Amino acid sequence: MGPNIAIIGAGPTGLTAAIELKRRGLTPTLFEARNCLGGQWAYEVLSDEPVDIRDPQSQSVSSAMYPRLWTNLPKYSMQISDYPLPEELQPFPGRVDVLDYISATAKAAGIVPLIRFNSPVKQLSKVAGGWLLETEEKREIFTHVMVASGKDSHPNIPEIEGLDSFDGPVIHSQSYRLPEIHEGKRVVLIGACVSSEDISLDLSPHAEQVYICGTFPPNGHKCYVRDGLYGDGFNISQHARPKRVEGNKVILQNGEVLYDVDTIILCTGYIYRFPFLEGELDDIELSGQTMGPLYLNMFYPTDPSLIFLGLPRFTVHFANVHLQSVYCAQILSGEQSLPSLADIQKEAHDGSCVLQRLPSDLNAYHECAFENFTKLCKLSGEPNLDWQRLLTELNDHKRLHQQYYRQYPFEFKLKEMPFPDT
């Protein structure tokens, strides 16, 4: 009898894993907390009241999508398995097009019948014979569990003096939806990378003033640095990191003071957290923005029947998930075997786990992450494509065209790279 496999999450990551398993004759069970597939790409309507991060009674949020969100990676980098995106889509598609593609792919691949919707996993525990997975409805044992619930579910809330006493709402970018509710307001965005760039541009036609406060260039990304006022309303400006908050004032590290601020939006990313595994991973460091060690950034080294998919940040997510899913499916179907447990643990602890590196050291993070891409290509027999060069040239494209980069053609042809000598 083959392995009995559970996949937690029916977003693009879980769907990719299910497709590769099904292709090899395995039938996984997918557990999805919501009533729809698509993960983060499935839009979630929120109330008009701000989801203030200081209010424990605020509604929980499952998706960071907002109506006018567009991808920041080209469409061909977002392909699931061998199901291409429609040719007619724009080079940088909108969220609706991406969700439609994800849904169509799940149906075409026959994955939808394998999904249990409205089934959040309450607890996952190691037991004799596998892993005990508990939902509200039942308790089941699986020989293998693939955690595909994502890395962008639990907001990273920075410690800023006085933030708790700010006079207006403090929200996280996860719950940002409509710019109209910020009409005529002065909005501070804390954080200086992708989400603050896109949300500031969405706000610009409506807000009186949009201040982006952070470290420039963020992680060495000069493509996010702007001079003077910009945006459709010519009202976006870039500033130093916040030092403290007093009433409706934000005092910055360089001494500048932003007055009469109406709203603060935290564009500060997310932390690694898996509530259903609390108490089970005592030998894994799980401290907010770092996690590990994991063999190949996915296998739990104490028991590799527990697998984490899609956790590395600042890479080409769909490509990474594809490589991980192919290799895992080869292992679980018996096409390949993992090394010995001793070798897995040795390699997991030798510093190669990218998840243990702080993303702020982006050059080191990228180097390690794409070394892992190459390793997975070699192990799985997949072509070693130059995804790292894609990101480099895309950043050049963004630096050239700045906030209008999606409106300009981005020509890049992926090439297969030789494997480095080892």
PDB file of C-alpha atoms in Angstrom, residues 144-303:
ATOM      1  CA  HIS A 144       3.233  11.959   5.277  1.00  0.00           C
ATOM      2  CA  VAL A 145       2.139  15.573   5.668  1.00  0.00           C
ATOM      3  CA  MET A 146       3.049  18.404   3.304  1.00  0.00           C
ATOM      4  CA  VAL A 147       2.553  21.819   4.899  1.00  0.00           C
ATOM      5  CA  ALA A 148       1.544  24.220   2.121  1.00  0.00           C
ATOM      6  CA  SER A 149      -0.319  26.757   4.220  1.00  0.00           C
ATOM      7  CA  GLY A 150       1.980  29.573   3.178  1.00  0.00           C
ATOM      8  CA  LYS A 151       4.466  31.980   4.684  1.00  0.00           C
ATOM      9  CA  ASP A 152       2.288  35.095   4.442  1.00  0.00           C
ATOM     10  CA  SER A 153      -0.435  34.461   7.004  1.00  0.00           C
ATOM     11  CA  HIS A 154       0.892  35.945  10.241  1.00  0.00           C
ATOM     12  CA  PRO A 155       1.816  39.655  10.089  1.00  0.00           C
ATOM     13  CA  ASN A 156       5.165  40.846  11.347  1.00  0.00           C
ATOM     14  CA  ILE A 157       4.425  43.627  13.849  1.00  0.00           C
ATOM     15  CA  PRO A 158       7.532  45.727  14.574  1.00  0.00           C
ATOM     16  CA  GLU A 159       8.240  47.161  17.999  1.00  0.00           C
ATOM     17  CA  ILE A 160       7.935  50.934  17.669  1.00  0.00           C
ATOM     18  CA  GLU A 161       7.800  53.120  20.751  1.00  0.00           C
ATOM     19  CA  GLY A 162       4.370  54.696  21.166  1.00  0.00           C
ATOM     20  CA  LEU A 163       2.677  52.747  18.377  1.00  0.00           C
ATOM     21  CA  ASP A 164       0.056  51.412  20.779  1.00  0.00           C
ATOM     22  CA  SER A 165      -1.018  54.950  21.657  1.00  0.00           C
ATOM     23  CA  PHE A 166      -1.316  56.303  18.089  1.00  0.00           C
ATOM     24  CA  ASP A 167      -4.503  58.357  17.729  1.00  0.00           C
ATOM     25  CA  GLY A 168      -5.667  56.750  14.471  1.00  0.00           C
ATOM     26  CA  PRO A 169      -5.971  53.205  13.126  1.00  0.00           C
ATOM     27  CA  VAL A 170      -2.876  51.025  12.766  1.00  0.00           C
ATOM     28  CA  ILE A 171      -3.400  48.307  10.168  1.00  0.00           C
ATOM     29  CA  HIS A 172      -1.172  45.760   8.480  1.00  0.00           C
ATOM     30  CA  SER A 173      -0.931  45.631   4.692  1.00  0.00           C
ATOM     31  CA  GLN A 174      -2.628  42.227   4.893  1.00  0.00           C
ATOM     32  CA  SER A 175      -5.953  43.970   5.585  1.00  0.00           C
ATOM     33  CA  TYR A 176      -5.526  46.877   3.146  1.00  0.00           C
ATOM     34  CA  ARG A 177      -8.369  46.883   0.621  1.00  0.00           C
ATOM     35  CA  LEU A 178      -9.766  50.162  -0.733  1.00  0.00           C
ATOM     36  CA  PRO A 179      -7.931  53.481  -1.158  1.00  0.00           C
ATOM     37  CA  GLU A 180     -11.204  55.423  -1.078  1.00  0.00           C
ATOM     38  CA  ILE A 181     -11.531  55.058   2.697  1.00  0.00           C
ATOM     39  CA  HIS A 182      -8.303  57.073   2.983  1.00  0.00           C
ATOM     40  CA  GLU A 183      -9.679  59.982   0.925  1.00  0.00           C
ATOM     41  CA  GLY A 184      -7.998  63.235   1.914  1.00  0.00           C
ATOM     42  CA  LYS A 185      -5.959  61.601   4.682  1.00  0.00           C
ATOM     43  CA  ARG A 186      -2.294  61.610   5.558  1.00  0.00           C
ATOM     44  CA  VAL A 187      -1.077  58.016   5.573  1.00  0.00           C
ATOM     45  CA  VAL A 188       2.246  56.643   6.818  1.00  0.00           C
ATOM     46  CA  LEU A 189       3.437  53.337   5.363  1.00  0.00           C
ATOM     47  CA  ILE A 190       6.105  51.658   7.477  1.00  0.00           C
ATOM     48  CA  GLY A 191       8.344  49.395   5.404  1.00  0.00           C
ATOM     49  CA  ALA A 192      10.106  50.112   2.145  1.00  0.00           C
ATOM     50  CA  CYS A 193       9.696  47.213  -0.233  1.00  0.00           C
ATOM     51  CA  VAL A 194       7.120  45.647  -2.562  1.00  0.00           C
ATOM     52  CA  SER A 195       3.884  46.069  -0.597  1.00  0.00           C
ATOM     53  CA  SER A 196       4.562  49.678   0.417  1.00  0.00           C
ATOM     54  CA  GLU A 197       5.468  50.558  -3.173  1.00  0.00           C
ATOM     55  CA  ASP A 198       2.260  49.103  -4.602  1.00  0.00           C
ATOM     56  CA  ILE A 199      -0.090  50.274  -1.842  1.00  0.00           C
ATOM     57  CA  SER A 200       1.325  53.810  -1.936  1.00  0.00           C
ATOM     58  CA  LEU A 201       0.587  54.012  -5.662  1.00  0.00           C
ATOM     59  CA  ASP A 202      -2.934  52.716  -5.060  1.00  0.00           C
ATOM     60  CA  LEU A 203      -3.458  55.365  -2.361  1.00  0.00           C
ATOM     61  CA  SER A 204      -1.943  58.276  -4.261  1.00  0.00           C
ATOM     62  CA  PRO A 205      -5.045  59.472  -6.191  1.00  0.00           C
ATOM     63  CA  HIS A 206      -7.083  59.558  -2.974  1.00  0.00           C
ATOM     64  CA  ALA A 207      -4.866  60.407   0.009  1.00  0.00           C
ATOM     65  CA  GLU A 208      -3.666  63.916   0.792  1.00  0.00           C
ATOM     66  CA  GLN A 209      -0.152  62.701   1.507  1.00  0.00           C
ATOM     67  CA  VAL A 210       1.529  59.277   1.507  1.00  0.00           C
ATOM     68  CA  TYR A 211       4.761  58.855   3.469  1.00  0.00           C
ATOM     69  CA  ILE A 212       6.856  55.709   3.003  1.00  0.00           C
ATOM     70  CA  CYS A 213       9.137  55.266   6.021  1.00  0.00           C
ATOM     71  CA  GLY A 214      11.912  52.701   5.935  1.00  0.00           C
ATOM     72  CA  THR A 215      15.482  51.926   4.982  1.00  0.00           C
ATOM     73  CA  PHE A 216      16.405  53.044   1.458  1.00  0.00           C
ATOM     74  CA  PRO A 217      17.430  51.297  -0.642  1.00  0.00           C
ATOM     75  CA  PRO A 218      15.550  48.366   0.920  1.00  0.00           C
ATOM     76  CA  ASN A 219      17.789  45.289   1.019  1.00  0.00           C
ATOM     77  CA  GLY A 220      19.986  46.938  -1.600  1.00  0.00           C
ATOM     78  CA  HIS A 221      17.096  47.180  -4.090  1.00  0.00           C
ATOM     79  CA  LYS A 222      17.722  50.548  -5.749  1.00  0.00           C
ATOM     80  CA  CYS A 223      14.658  50.008  -7.942  1.00  0.00           C
ATOM     81  CA  TYR A 224      12.486  51.214  -5.039  1.00  0.00           C
ATOM     82  CA  VAL A 225      14.319  54.515  -4.498  1.00  0.00           C
ATOM     83  CA  ARG A 226      12.527  57.668  -5.743  1.00  0.00           C
ATOM     84  CA  ASP A 227      13.514  61.335  -5.734  1.00  0.00           C
ATOM     85  CA  GLY A 228      10.976  63.972  -4.766  1.00  0.00           C
ATOM     86  CA  LEU A 229       7.213  63.569  -4.934  1.00  0.00           C
ATOM     87  CA  TYR A 230       5.724  60.923  -7.209  1.00  0.00           C
ATOM     88  CA  GLY A 231       2.565  58.903  -7.824  1.00  0.00           C
ATOM     89  CA  ASP A 232      -0.589  59.906  -9.705  1.00  0.00           C
ATOM     90  CA  GLY A 233      -1.273  62.552  -7.064  1.00  0.00           C
ATOM     91  CA  PHE A 234       2.373  63.639  -6.805  1.00  0.00           C
ATOM     92  CA  ASN A 235       2.007  63.119  -3.072  1.00  0.00           C
ATOM     93  CA  ILE A 236       4.211  60.098  -2.260  1.00  0.00           C
ATOM     94  CA  SER A 237       7.514  60.755  -0.526  1.00  0.00           C
ATOM     95  CA  GLN A 238      10.205  58.542   1.000  1.00  0.00           C
ATOM     96  CA  HIS A 239      11.566  59.017   4.512  1.00  0.00           C
ATOM     97  CA  ALA A 240      13.746  57.452   7.194  1.00  0.00           C
ATOM     98  CA  ARG A 241      12.620  54.681   9.515  1.00  0.00           C
ATOM     99  CA  PRO A 242      10.273  55.583  12.376  1.00  0.00           C
ATOM    100  CA  LYS A 243      11.753  56.002  15.846  1.00  0.00           C
ATOM    101  CA  ARG A 244       8.608  56.578  17.880  1.00  0.00           C
ATOM    102  CA  VAL A 245       4.989  57.678  17.688  1.00  0.00           C
ATOM    103  CA  GLU A 246       3.446  60.448  19.788  1.00  0.00           C
ATOM    104  CA  GLY A 247      -0.296  61.029  19.409  1.00  0.00           C
ATOM    105  CA  ASN A 248      -0.705  61.724  15.701  1.00  0.00           C
ATOM    106  CA  LYS A 249       2.977  62.468  15.119  1.00  0.00           C
ATOM    107  CA  VAL A 250       5.571  60.027  13.755  1.00  0.00           C
ATOM    108  CA  ILE A 251       9.146  60.888  14.730  1.00  0.00           C
ATOM    109  CA  LEU A 252      11.760  59.429  12.398  1.00  0.00           C
ATOM    110  CA  GLN A 253      15.280  58.150  13.069  1.00  0.00           C
ATOM    111  CA  ASN A 254      16.841  61.222  11.425  1.00  0.00           C
ATOM    112  CA  GLY A 255      14.836  63.641  13.585  1.00  0.00           C
ATOM    113  CA  GLU A 256      12.216  64.527  10.969  1.00  0.00           C
ATOM    114  CA  VAL A 257       8.650  64.712  12.289  1.00  0.00           C
ATOM    115  CA  LEU A 258       5.525  63.801  10.305  1.00  0.00           C
ATOM    116  CA  TYR A 259       2.560  65.734  11.693  1.00  0.00           C
ATOM    117  CA  ASP A 260      -1.212  65.157  11.637  1.00  0.00           C
ATOM    118  CA  VAL A 261      -0.964  61.535  10.535  1.00  0.00           C
ATOM    119  CA  ASP A 262      -4.384  59.886  10.144  1.00  0.00           C
ATOM    120  CA  THR A 263      -3.480  56.243   9.517  1.00  0.00           C
ATOM    121  CA  ILE A 264      -0.441  53.991   9.842  1.00  0.00           C
ATOM    122  CA  ILE A 265      -0.135  50.970   7.542  1.00  0.00           C
ATOM    123  CA  LEU A 266       2.507  48.388   8.447  1.00  0.00           C
ATOM    124  CA  CYS A 267       4.085  47.028   5.261  1.00  0.00           C
ATOM    125  CA  THR A 268       6.451  44.919   7.313  1.00  0.00           C
ATOM    126  CA  GLY A 269       5.953  41.439   5.936  1.00  0.00           C
ATOM    127  CA  TYR A 270       5.150  38.249   7.794  1.00  0.00           C
ATOM    128  CA  ILE A 271       6.573  35.789  10.291  1.00  0.00           C
ATOM    129  CA  TYR A 272       6.810  32.006  10.131  1.00  0.00           C
ATOM    130  CA  ARG A 273       4.160  30.475  12.351  1.00  0.00           C
ATOM    131  CA  PHE A 274       2.274  27.165  12.322  1.00  0.00           C
ATOM    132  CA  PRO A 275      -0.279  27.111  15.165  1.00  0.00           C
ATOM    133  CA  PHE A 276      -1.301  23.518  14.437  1.00  0.00           C
ATOM    134  CA  LEU A 277       2.275  22.366  15.145  1.00  0.00           C
ATOM    135  CA  GLU A 278       2.830  24.174  18.428  1.00  0.00           C
ATOM    136  CA  GLY A 279       4.758  21.927  20.813  1.00  0.00           C
ATOM    137  CA  GLU A 280       5.795  19.515  18.052  1.00  0.00           C
ATOM    138  CA  LEU A 281       8.896  21.214  16.652  1.00  0.00           C
ATOM    139  CA  ASP A 282      11.032  21.840  19.716  1.00  0.00           C
ATOM    140  CA  ASP A 283      14.211  21.102  17.743  1.00  0.00           C
ATOM    141  CA  ILE A 284      13.387  23.692  15.061  1.00  0.00           C
ATOM    142  CA  GLU A 285      14.243  27.346  15.522  1.00  0.00           C
ATOM    143  CA  LEU A 286      11.091  29.295  14.738  1.00  0.00           C
ATOM    144  CA  SER A 287      11.711  32.913  15.649  1.00  0.00           C
ATOM    145  CA  GLY A 288       9.674  35.164  13.433  1.00  0.00           C
ATOM    146  CA  GLN A 289      11.622  35.742  10.223  1.00  0.00           C
ATOM    147  CA  THR A 290      13.907  32.728  10.488  1.00  0.00           C
ATOM    148  CA  MET A 291      13.175  29.014  10.634  1.00  0.00           C
ATOM    149  CA  GLY A 292      15.256  25.898  10.564  1.00  0.00           C
ATOM    150  CA  PRO A 293      17.151  23.794  10.112  1.00  0.00           C
ATOM    151  CA  LEU A 294      15.269  21.989   7.337  1.00  0.00           C
ATOM    152  CA  TYR A 295      16.867  19.608   4.842  1.00  0.00           C
ATOM    153  CA  LEU A 296      16.693  21.237   1.386  1.00  0.00           C
ATOM    154  CA  ASN A 297      14.652  23.980   3.072  1.00  0.00           C
ATOM    155  CA  MET A 298      11.650  21.673   3.313  1.00  0.00           C
ATOM    156  CA  PHE A 299      12.185  18.291   5.057  1.00  0.00           C
ATOM    157  CA  TYR A 300      11.927  18.176   8.856  1.00  0.00           C
ATOM    158  CA  PRO A 301      15.283  16.521   9.661  1.00  0.00           C
ATOM    159  CA  THR A 302      14.047  14.675  12.747  1.00  0.00           C
ATOM    160  CA  ASP A 303      11.320  12.995  10.672  1.00  0.00           C
TER     161      ASP A 303
END
